[in-house]
Each structure stands twice: as C-alpha cells, then as structure tokens.
Short mmCIF file of C-alpha atoms in Angstrom, two decimals:
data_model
loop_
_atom_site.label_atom_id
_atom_site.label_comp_id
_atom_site.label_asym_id
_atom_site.label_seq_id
_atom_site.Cartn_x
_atom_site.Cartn_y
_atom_site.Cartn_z
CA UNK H 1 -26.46 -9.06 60.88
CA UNK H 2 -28.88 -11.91 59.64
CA UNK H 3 -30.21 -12.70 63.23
CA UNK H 4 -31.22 -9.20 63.83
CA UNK H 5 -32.51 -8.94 60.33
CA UNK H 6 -34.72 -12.00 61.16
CA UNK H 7 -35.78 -10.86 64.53
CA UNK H 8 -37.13 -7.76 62.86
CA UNK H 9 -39.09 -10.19 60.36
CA UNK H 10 -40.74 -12.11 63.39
CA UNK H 11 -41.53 -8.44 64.80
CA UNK H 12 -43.19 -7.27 61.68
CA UNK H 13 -45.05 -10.84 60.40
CA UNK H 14 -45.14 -12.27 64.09
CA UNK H 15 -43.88 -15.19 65.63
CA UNK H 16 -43.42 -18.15 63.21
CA UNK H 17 -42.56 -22.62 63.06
CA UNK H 18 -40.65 -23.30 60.24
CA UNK H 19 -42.38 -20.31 58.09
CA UNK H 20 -46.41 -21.29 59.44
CA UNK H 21 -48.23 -19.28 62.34
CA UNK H 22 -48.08 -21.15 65.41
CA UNK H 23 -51.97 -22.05 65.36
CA UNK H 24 -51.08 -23.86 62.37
CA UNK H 25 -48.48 -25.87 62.99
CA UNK H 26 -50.29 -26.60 65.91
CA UNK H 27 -52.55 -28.85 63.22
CA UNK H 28 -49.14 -30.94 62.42
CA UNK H 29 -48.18 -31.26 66.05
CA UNK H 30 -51.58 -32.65 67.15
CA UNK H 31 -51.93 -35.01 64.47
CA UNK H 32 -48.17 -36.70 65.49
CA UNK H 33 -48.82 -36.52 69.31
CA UNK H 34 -52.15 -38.42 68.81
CA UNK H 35 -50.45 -41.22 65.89
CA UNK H 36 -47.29 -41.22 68.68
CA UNK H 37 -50.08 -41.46 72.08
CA UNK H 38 -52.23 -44.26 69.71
CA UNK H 39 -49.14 -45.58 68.13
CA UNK H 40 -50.31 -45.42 65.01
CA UNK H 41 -47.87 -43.42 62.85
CA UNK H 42 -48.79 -44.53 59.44
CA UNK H 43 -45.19 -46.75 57.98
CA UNK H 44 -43.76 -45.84 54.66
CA UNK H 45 -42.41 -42.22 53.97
CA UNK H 46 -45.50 -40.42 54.15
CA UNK H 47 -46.36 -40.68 57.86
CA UNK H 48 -42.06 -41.14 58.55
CA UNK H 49 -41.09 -37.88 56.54
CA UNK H 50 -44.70 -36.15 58.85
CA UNK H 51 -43.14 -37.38 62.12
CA UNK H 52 -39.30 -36.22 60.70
CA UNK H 53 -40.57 -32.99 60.03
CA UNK H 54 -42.73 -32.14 62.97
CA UNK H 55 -40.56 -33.80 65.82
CA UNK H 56 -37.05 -31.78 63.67
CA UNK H 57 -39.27 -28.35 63.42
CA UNK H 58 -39.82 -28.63 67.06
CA UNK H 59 -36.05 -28.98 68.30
CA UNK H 60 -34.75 -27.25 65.18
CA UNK H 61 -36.49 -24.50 65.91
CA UNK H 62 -35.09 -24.40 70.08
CA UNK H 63 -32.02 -24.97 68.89
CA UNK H 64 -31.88 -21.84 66.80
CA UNK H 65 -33.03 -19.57 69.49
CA UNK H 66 -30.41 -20.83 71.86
CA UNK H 67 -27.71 -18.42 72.29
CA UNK H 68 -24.69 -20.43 73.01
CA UNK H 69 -25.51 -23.60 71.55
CA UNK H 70 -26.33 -21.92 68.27
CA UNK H 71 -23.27 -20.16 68.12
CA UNK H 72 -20.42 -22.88 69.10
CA UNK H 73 -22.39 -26.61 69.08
CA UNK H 74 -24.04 -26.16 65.53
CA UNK H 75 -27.46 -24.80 66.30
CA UNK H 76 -30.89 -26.58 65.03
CA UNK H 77 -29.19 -29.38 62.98
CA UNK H 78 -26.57 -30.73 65.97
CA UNK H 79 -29.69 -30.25 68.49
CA UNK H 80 -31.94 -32.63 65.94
CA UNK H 81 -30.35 -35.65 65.87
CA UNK H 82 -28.97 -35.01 69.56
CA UNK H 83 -32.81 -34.87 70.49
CA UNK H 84 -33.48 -37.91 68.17
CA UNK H 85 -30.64 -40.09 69.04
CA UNK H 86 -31.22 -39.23 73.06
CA UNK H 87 -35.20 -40.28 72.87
CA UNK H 88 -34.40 -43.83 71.48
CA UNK H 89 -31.86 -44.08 74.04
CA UNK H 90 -34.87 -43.22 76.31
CA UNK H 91 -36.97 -45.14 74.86
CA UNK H 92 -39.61 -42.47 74.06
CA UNK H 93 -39.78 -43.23 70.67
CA UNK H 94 -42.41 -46.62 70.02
CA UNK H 95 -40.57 -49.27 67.37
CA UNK H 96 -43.04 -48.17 65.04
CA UNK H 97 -41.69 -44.82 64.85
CA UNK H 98 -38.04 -46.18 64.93
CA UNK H 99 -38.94 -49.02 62.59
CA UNK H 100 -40.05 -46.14 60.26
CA UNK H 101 -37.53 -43.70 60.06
CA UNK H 102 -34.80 -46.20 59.88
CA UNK H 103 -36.12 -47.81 57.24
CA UNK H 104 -36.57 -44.59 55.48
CA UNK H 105 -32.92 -43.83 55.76
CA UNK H 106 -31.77 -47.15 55.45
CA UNK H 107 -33.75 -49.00 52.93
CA UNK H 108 -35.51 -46.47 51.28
CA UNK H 109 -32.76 -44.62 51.10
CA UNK H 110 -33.12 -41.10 51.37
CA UNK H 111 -29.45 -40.09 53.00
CA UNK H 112 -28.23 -41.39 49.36
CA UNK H 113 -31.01 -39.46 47.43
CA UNK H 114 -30.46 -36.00 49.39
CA UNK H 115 -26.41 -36.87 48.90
CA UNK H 116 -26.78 -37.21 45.50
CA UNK H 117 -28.87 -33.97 44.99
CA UNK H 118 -26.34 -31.94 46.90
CA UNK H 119 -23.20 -33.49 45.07
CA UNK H 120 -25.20 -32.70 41.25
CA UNK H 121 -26.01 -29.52 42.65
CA UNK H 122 -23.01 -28.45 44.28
CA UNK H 123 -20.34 -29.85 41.37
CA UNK H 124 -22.63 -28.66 38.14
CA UNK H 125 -22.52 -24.95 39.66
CA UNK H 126 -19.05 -24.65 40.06
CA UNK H 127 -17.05 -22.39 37.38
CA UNK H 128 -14.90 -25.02 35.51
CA UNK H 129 -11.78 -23.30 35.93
CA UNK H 130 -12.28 -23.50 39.62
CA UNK H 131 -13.23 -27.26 39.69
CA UNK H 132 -10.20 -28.28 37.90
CA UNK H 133 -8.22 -26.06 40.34
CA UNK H 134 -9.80 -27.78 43.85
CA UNK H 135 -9.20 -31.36 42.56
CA UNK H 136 -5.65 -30.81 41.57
CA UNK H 137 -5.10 -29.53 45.35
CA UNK H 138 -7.82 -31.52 47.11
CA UNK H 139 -5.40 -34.66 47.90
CA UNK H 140 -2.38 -32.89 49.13
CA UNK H 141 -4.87 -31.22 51.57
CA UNK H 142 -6.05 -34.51 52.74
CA UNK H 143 -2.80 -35.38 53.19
CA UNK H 144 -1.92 -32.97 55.11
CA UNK H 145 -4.76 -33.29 57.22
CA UNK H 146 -3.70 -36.42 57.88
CA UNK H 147 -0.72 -35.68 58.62
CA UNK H 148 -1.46 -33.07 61.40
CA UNK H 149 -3.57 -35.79 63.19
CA UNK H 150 -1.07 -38.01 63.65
CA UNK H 151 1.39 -35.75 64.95
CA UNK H 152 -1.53 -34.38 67.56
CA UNK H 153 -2.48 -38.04 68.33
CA UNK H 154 0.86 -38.90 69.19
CA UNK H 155 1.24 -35.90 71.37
CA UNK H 156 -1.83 -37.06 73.45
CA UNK H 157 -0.24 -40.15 73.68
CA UNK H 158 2.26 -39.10 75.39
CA UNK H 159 0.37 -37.11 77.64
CA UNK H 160 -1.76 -40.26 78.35
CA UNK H 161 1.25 -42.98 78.40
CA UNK H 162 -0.17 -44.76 74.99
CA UNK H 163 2.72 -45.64 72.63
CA UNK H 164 2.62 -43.97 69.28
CA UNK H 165 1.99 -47.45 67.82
CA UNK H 166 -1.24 -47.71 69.57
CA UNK H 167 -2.15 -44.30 68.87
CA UNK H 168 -1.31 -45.09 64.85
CA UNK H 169 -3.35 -47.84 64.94
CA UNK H 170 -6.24 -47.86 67.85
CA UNK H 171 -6.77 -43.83 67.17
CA UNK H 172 -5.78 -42.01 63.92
CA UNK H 173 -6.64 -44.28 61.24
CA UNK H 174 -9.66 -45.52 62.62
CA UNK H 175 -10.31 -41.64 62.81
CA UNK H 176 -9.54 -40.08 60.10
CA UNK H 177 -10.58 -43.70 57.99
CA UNK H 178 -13.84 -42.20 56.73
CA UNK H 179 -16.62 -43.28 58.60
CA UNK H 180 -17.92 -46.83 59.39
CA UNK H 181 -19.00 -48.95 56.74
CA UNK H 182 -16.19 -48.03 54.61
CA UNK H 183 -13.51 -47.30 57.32
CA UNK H 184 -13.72 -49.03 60.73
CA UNK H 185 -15.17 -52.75 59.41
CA UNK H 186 -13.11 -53.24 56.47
CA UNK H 187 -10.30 -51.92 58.52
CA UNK H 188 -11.25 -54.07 61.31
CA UNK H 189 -10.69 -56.91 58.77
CA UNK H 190 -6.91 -55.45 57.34
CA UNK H 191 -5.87 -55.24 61.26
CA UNK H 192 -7.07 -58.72 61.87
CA UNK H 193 -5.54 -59.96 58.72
CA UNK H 194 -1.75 -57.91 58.90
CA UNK H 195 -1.77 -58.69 63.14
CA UNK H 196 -3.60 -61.96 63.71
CA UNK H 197 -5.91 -60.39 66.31
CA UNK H 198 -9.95 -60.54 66.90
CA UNK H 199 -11.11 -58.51 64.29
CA UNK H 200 -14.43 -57.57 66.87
CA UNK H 201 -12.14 -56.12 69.66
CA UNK H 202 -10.31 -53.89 67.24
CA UNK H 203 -13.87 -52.80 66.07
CA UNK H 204 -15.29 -52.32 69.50
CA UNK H 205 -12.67 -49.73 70.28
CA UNK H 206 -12.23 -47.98 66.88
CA UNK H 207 -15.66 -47.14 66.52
CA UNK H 208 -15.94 -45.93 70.21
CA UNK H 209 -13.06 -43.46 69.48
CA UNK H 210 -14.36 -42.50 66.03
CA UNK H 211 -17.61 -41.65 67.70
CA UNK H 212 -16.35 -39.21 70.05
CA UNK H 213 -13.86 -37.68 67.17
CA UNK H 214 -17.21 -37.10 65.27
CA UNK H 215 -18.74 -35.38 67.86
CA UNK H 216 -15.48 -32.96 68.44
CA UNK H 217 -15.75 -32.52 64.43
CA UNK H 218 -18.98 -31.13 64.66
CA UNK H 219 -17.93 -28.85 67.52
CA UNK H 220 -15.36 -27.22 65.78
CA UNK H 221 -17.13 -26.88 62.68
CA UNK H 222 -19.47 -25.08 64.32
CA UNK H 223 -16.35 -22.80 65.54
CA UNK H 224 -14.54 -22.26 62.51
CA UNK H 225 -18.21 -21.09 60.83
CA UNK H 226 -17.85 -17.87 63.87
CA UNK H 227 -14.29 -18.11 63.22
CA UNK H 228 -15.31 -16.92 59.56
CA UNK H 229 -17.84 -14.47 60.30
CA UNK H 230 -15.28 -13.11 62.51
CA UNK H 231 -12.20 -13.48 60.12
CA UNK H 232 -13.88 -13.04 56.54
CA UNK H 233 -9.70 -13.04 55.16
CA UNK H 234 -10.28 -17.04 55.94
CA UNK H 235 -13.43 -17.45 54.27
CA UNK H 236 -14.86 -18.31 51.44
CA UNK H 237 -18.59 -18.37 52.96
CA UNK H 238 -19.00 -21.70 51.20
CA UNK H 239 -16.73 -21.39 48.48
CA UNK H 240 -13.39 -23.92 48.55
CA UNK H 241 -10.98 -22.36 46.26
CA UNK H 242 -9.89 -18.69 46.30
CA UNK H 243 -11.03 -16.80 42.98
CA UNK H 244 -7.55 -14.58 43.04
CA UNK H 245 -5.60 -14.36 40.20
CA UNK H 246 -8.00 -16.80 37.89
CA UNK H 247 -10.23 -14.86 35.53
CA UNK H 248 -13.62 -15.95 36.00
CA UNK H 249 -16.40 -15.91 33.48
CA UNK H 250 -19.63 -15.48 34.86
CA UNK H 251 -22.42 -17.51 33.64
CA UNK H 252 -25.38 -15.96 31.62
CA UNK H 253 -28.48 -15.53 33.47
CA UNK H 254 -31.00 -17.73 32.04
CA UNK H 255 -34.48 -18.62 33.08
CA UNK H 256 -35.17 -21.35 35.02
CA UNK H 257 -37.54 -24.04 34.52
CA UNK H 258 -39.23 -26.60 36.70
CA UNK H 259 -37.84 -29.14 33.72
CA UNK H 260 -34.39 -27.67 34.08
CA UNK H 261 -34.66 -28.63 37.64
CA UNK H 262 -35.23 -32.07 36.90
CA UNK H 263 -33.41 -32.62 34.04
CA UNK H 264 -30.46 -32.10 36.11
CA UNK H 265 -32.03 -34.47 38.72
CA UNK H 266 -31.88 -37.31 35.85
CA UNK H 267 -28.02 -36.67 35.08
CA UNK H 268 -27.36 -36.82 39.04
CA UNK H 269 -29.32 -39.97 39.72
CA UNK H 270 -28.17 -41.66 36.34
CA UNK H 271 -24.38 -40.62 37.67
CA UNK H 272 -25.17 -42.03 40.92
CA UNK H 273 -26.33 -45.23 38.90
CA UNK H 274 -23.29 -45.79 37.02
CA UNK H 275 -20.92 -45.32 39.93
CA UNK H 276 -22.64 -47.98 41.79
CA UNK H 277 -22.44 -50.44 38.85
CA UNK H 278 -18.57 -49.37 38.54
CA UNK H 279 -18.13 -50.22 42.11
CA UNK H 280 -19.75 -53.58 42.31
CA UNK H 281 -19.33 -54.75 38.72
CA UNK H 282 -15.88 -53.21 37.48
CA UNK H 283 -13.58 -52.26 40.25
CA UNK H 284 -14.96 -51.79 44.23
CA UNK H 285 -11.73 -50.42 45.38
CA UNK H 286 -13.04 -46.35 44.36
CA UNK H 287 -16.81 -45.94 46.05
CA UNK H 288 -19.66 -44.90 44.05
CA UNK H 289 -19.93 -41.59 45.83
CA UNK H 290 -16.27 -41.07 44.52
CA UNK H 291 -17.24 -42.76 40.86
CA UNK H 292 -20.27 -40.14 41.00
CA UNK H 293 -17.92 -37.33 41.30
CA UNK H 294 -15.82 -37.66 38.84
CA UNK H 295 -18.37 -38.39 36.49
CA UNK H 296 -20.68 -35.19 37.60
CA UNK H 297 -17.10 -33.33 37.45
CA UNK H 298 -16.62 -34.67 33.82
CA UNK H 299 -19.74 -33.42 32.48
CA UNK H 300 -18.82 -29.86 33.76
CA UNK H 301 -15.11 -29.79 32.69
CA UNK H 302 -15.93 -30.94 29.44
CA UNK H 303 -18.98 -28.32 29.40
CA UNK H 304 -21.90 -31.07 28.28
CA UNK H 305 -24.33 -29.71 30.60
CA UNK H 306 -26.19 -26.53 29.31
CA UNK H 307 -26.82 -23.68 32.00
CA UNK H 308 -29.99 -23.42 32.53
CA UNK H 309 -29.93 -27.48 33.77
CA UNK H 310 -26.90 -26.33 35.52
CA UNK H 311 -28.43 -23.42 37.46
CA UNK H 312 -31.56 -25.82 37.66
CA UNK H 313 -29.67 -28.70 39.42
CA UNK H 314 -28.17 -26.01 41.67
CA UNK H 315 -31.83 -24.35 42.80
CA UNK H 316 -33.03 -28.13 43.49
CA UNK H 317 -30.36 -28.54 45.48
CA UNK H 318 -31.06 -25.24 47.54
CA UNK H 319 -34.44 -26.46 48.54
CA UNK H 320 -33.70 -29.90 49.50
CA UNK H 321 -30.77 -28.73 51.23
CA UNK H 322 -32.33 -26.09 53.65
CA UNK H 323 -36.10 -27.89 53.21
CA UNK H 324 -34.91 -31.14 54.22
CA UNK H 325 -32.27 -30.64 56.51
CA UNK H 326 -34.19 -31.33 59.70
CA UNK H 327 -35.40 -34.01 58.52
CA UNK H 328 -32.48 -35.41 57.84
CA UNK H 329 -30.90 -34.64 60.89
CA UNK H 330 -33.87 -36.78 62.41
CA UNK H 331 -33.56 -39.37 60.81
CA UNK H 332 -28.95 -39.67 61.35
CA UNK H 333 -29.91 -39.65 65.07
CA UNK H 334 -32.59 -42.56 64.80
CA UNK H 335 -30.70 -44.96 62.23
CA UNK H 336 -26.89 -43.96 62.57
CA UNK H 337 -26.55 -42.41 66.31
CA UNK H 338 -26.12 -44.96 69.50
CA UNK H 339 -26.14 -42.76 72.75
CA UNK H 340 -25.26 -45.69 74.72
CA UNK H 341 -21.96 -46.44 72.64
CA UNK H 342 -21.16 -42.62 72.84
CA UNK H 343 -21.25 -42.43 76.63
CA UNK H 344 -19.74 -45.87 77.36
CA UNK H 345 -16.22 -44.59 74.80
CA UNK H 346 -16.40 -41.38 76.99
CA UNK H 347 -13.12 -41.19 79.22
CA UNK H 348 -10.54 -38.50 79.65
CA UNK H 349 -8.16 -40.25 77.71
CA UNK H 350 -10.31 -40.89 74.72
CA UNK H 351 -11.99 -37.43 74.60
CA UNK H 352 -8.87 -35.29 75.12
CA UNK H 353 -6.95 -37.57 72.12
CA UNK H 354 -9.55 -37.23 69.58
CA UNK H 355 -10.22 -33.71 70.58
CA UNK H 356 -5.97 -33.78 69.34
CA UNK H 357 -6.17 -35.33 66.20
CA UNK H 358 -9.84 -33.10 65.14
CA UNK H 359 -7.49 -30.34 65.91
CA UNK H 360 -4.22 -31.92 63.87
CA UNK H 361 -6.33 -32.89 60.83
CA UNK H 362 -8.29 -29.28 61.18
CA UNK H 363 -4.96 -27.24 61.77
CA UNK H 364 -3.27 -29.62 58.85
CA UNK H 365 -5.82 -29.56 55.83
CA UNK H 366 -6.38 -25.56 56.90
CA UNK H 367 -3.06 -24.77 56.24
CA UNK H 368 -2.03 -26.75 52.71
CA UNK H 369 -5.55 -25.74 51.76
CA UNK H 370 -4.13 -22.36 52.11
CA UNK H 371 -0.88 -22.57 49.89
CA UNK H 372 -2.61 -24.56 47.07
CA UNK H 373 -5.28 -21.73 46.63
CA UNK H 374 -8.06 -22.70 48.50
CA UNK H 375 -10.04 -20.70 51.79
CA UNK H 376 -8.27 -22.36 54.85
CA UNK H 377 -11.93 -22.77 56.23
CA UNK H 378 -13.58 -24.58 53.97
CA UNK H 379 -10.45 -26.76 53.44
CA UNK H 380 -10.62 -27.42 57.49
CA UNK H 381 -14.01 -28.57 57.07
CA UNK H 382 -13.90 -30.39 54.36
CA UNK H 383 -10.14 -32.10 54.08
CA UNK H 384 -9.92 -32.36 57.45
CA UNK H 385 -13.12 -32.70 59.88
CA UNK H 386 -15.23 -34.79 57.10
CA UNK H 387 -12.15 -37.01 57.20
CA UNK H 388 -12.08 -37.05 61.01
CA UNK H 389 -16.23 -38.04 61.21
CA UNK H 390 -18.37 -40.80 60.63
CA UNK H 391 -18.28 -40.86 56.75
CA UNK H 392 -21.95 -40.14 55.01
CA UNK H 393 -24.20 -38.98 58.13
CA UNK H 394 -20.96 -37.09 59.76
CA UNK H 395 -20.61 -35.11 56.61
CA UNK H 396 -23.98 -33.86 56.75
CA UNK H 397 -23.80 -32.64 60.46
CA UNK H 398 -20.61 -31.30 59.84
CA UNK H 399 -21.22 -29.34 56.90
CA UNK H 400 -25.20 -28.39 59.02
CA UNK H 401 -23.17 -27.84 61.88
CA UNK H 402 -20.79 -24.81 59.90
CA UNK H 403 -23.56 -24.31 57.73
CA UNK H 404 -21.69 -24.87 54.66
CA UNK H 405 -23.89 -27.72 53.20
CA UNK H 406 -22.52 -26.86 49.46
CA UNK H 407 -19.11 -28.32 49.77
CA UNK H 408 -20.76 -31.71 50.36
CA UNK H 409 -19.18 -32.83 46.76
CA UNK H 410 -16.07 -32.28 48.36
CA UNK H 411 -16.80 -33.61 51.92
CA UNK H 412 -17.47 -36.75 49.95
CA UNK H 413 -14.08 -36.81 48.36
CA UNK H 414 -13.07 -36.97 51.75
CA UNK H 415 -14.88 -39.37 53.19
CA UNK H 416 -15.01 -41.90 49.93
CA UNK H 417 -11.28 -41.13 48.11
CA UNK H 418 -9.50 -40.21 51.27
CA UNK H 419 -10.90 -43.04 53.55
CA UNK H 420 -9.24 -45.48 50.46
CA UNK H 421 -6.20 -43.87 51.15
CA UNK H 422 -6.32 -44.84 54.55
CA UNK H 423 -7.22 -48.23 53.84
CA UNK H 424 -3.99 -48.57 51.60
CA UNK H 425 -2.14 -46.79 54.81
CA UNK H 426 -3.47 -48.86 57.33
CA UNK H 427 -2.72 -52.28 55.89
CA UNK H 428 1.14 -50.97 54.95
CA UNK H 429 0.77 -49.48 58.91
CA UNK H 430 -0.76 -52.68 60.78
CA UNK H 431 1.61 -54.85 58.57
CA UNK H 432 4.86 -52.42 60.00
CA UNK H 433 3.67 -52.29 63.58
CA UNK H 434 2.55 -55.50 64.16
#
C-alpha cells in the first residue's frame, strides 16, 4: 500500500534523490566526485557527514527500488553499509575518506549520539503502564531466546559432527554474547582464564562466527518485517507489548516547541552522562547504555518529564532516525564492517550453524514474548536477533533492516543487560566444560 502510494507521488511531483530533483542533487554528487577524484574531502564532520550522505543517498536510494532485495535483505540501509564496507575492501575509498568517517563514528562519536537520541526518544514516549509491563517480561524473553539457540546450535552440531561442548562454547555464547567490545574480547579473556587456552585463537574464531550470525540476523529481520505486513495478528508495527486488557490513557495533545525538542535532548545526553560515570566510576559490571535506560525509564515511571518535552524528545528522534539513517549505515560499513573477515569465516558449517541458532534465539524470544504480553515480532527482533548481532552497529541494521528503528531502547537491553548475562553464563560454562 505505501509503495504504490509513493510511486503515485514520484508520478505526480516527478522523479526524486532523497526528496531533491535530480538536477540538484546532481550539485552534491559533483562536488564529492571531484573532493574523492582530487582527494580532497575536507576532514572533520562537515565534509565526512557530505560524503556519508551523498555516497548513502546514492545506494540507499538503489536499494529501495530493488524488488527482492528490498523485500527480504533489508532494502536501502543493508545495501549502505554492504556498498560501504565492500569499497574499502576494494580499496575505492582514499584513507582520507576512511580516515574521516571512522573517526566520525569512532572518536567523534556519532553511533553513541544517534543511540542516545533514539533510546530518549523511544523510552520518554512510551505509556508508563506499558514500560513497566515490557521490563518485567523483557528478561525471561531473553532467556528464552537464549535458550532456543542453544538447542538449534546443538542440532547443527550434530549435523556437522561438532560436540555440543564446542558448539556451547565456540558458537552460542560468542553469538548471542552481545556484540564485540562487550561480548567476544572480554569473553575471549573468561575462556582463556576458566580453560588455560590462547585467548587470540578463541577470538579469531568467535568473532568470525558472530559475523556471519549478524549477517543471518539482519536477513531475517528483514523477513519477519513481511512476515508482519503479511500476519498483522503478530505485529505490533513497532510497538513491543500488546495494549490488550491494560487501559491506556492517551496523552494530551500539546504543542510542540523547537525548545521542547531540545530540552529533552539535555535529559538524554545528561542520562547518557551519568551512566557512563556509573560504569567507570561506581560499578562497570551494568554498561552505560543499560545505566541510561533505567535512568530515562525512571524519569517516565515516576512521571518527571512533562509532555510536551516528552512528545518533543520523541519528534527529534523521528528526524534523526529516518534523516540520518543512511548516514549511519555508511559510516557501520567503513568503521565496524571487515569484508575480508566475513568471507574468510564463510564455510558450510559455519553459515548453516549460525543460520540455527538466529533461528533458535528468533523462534525462542518470539514465543515467551508472546505469553508475557508482548507482539511475538518485535520480541524476535529485539530479544532475540539484537542478541544474536554485533552489539551497537548490529542493532541499528537490524532494527533498519525490519524497519522498526523505535525499539532501539529495547534492542539495547539486549545487547548491554543480556550480553552481561552471558558473560556470567559463559565463565560458569567455560569453567564446566573445560
């Protein structure tokens, strides 16, 4: 219904890049070619986010004009960073341009910025009754996400001759341990420390088979997104819990104010602040992501946030969300996306096992999401494939790739909470098997 909708647009205002006429974005697109030909791309995030935005309009736009791929890969976003990712494997991207964007995402930032937007945004405009509901059945979801994963992984084991021991510990946690930095290093260090073994070779193959699970996270995001539009019973379009037999009072309509917009900015980024201060100065075992959810969760449950900042956090984080996106999605596939380790992990073995455990965890955190209340999709994605991806950056191109960018508050539980979880698993788990 929306595609045709927006194909009659495009009929009626003629053919458009990223909302301009094609003559001028062609202004845009000249100006990077000649920086990129001259190699001259100005550093800093002025000339990075102009070369993000250009070279993500470009593929964003094939990707969503591509019939299959937008309908089962992910569309624009999954095509971005696949694009990105595959010209600095290429090398068609100058180390100025790389230099750039990575330090964009990585020193400058932004990933944690547009996080933090999305988590104020996302959290503040949730009815309270229905936020205390998810996190009182969020956990037992992850569990059971978990749960299903294993018991897939150990089927593919079988099918593959690996032992379940192996598949515990070279598949599933390092899986489902959310993400890199805080799942596959430190748990690189708990398997060295519980077995006695190199710490690198335990790395070397985790991340390999984490990197493949990502990619079959974002593939079946992307399917359980049609899977909705086909099966609306299973969907909340966005929304985790179902409304059902909770009375819900609908906020007043107020109006909205640039201020309100950024006064609701100021409580996310002075959340973000104090979780990071609780995690390095008071107690590093909860991340700040996780610290900054409960604390943006406390000011709505205890109603200290008036409405209109409220509604004004949650139209700032509609803009950057669908505004920024693309860039984004550039920038995971320059800093956080190695081609080369992603084709050297790729063997039947690996692919068809953590195609299993996507599946277990999906299947797992789908079905307990169901019987505690919420939509079994959007407790798939988020309980279950944002556990089974690479933490931060696989959140965001799962939740691009199902187009359900909202529930990245809860994607982050997931990665941040749930990957501790596994941590405390792994080293009861390496210490067992060893």
């Amino acid at each position: 219904m929306q595609d045709s909708v927006a194909v009659e647009i495009e009929k009626k205002e003629g053919f458009k890049v990223f909302g301009m006429p094609v003559p001028l974005f062609l202004f845009p697109l000249v100006v990077v070619l000649f920086a990129h030909f001259t190699d001259s791309i100005p550093t800093g995030i002025v000339g990075g986010f102009c070369f993000m935005y250009v070279f993500g309009i470009v593929f964003g736009e094939i990707g969503d004009r591509l019939p299959f791929f937008k309908e089962y890969i992910g569309g624009a976003p999954v095509l971005i960073f696949l694009a990105a990712a595959f010209f600095v494997y290429q090398g068609w991207f100058t180390e100025r341009e790389i230099e750039t964007v990575t330090n964009i995402m990585k020193k400058t930032k932004f990933i944690n910025f547009f996080i933090v937007v999305l988590i104020t945004g996302s959290i503040l405009s949730v009815n309270r009754k229905l936020l205390i509901r998810s996190f009182v059945g969020y956990i037992p979801a992850i569990l059971a996400g978990v749960v299903g994963a294993s018991i897939m992984g150990v089927l593919g084991g079988f099918i593959f001759g690996i032992s379940p021991k192996e598949i515990m510990m070279l598949y599933v946690l390092p899986t489902m341990g959310g993400g890199n930095g805080a799942g596959a290093i430190p748990m690189s260090e708990i398997y060295e420390a519980a077995t006695g073994n190199p710490k690198e070779a335990y790395y070397s193959y985790a991340i390999a088979v984490l990197t493949i699970a990502n990619i079959w996270a974002i593939v079946v995001a992307a399917l359980l997104n049609k899977l909705g539009l086909k099966r609306p019973e299973l969907s909340g379009e966005g929304e985790l819990v179902r409304t059902g037999k909770i009375e819900i009072e609908e906020d007043e309509v107020v109006e909205i104010t640039h201020r309100d917009m950024a006064a609701g900015l100021i409580i996310g980024l002075a959340s973000y602040t104090l979780g990071y201060v609780l995690y390095k100065k008071v107690y590093g075992g909860v991340h700040y992501y996780a610290y900054m959810v409960i604390i943006i969760a406390a000011f709505n449950a205890l109603n200290l946030v008036p409405t209109a900042m409220k509604q004004g956090a949650k139209k700032l984080q509609g803009f950057i969300s669908k505004q920024f996106l693309w860039v984004l999605m550039v920038g995971v596939g320059v800093a956080y996306t190695d081609l080369g380790e992603i084709m050297a992990a790729i063997t039947p073995g690996n692919v068809i096992i953590a195609l299993m455990i996507v599946i277990g965890a999906t299947i797992g955190s789908g079905l307990m999401g169901h019987l505690v209340g919420f939509h079994a999709i959007e407790s798939a994605i988020t309980a279950g494939l944002c556990m089974a991806n690479r933490g931060g950056s696989g959140d965001i191109e799962v939740l691009g790739a199902s187009k359900r960018m909202e529930l990245i508050s809860y994607a982050q539980i997931s990665s941040r909470l749930g990957g501790g979880i596994i941590l405390i698993i792994a080293s009861i788990v390496f210490k067992m098997l060893a």
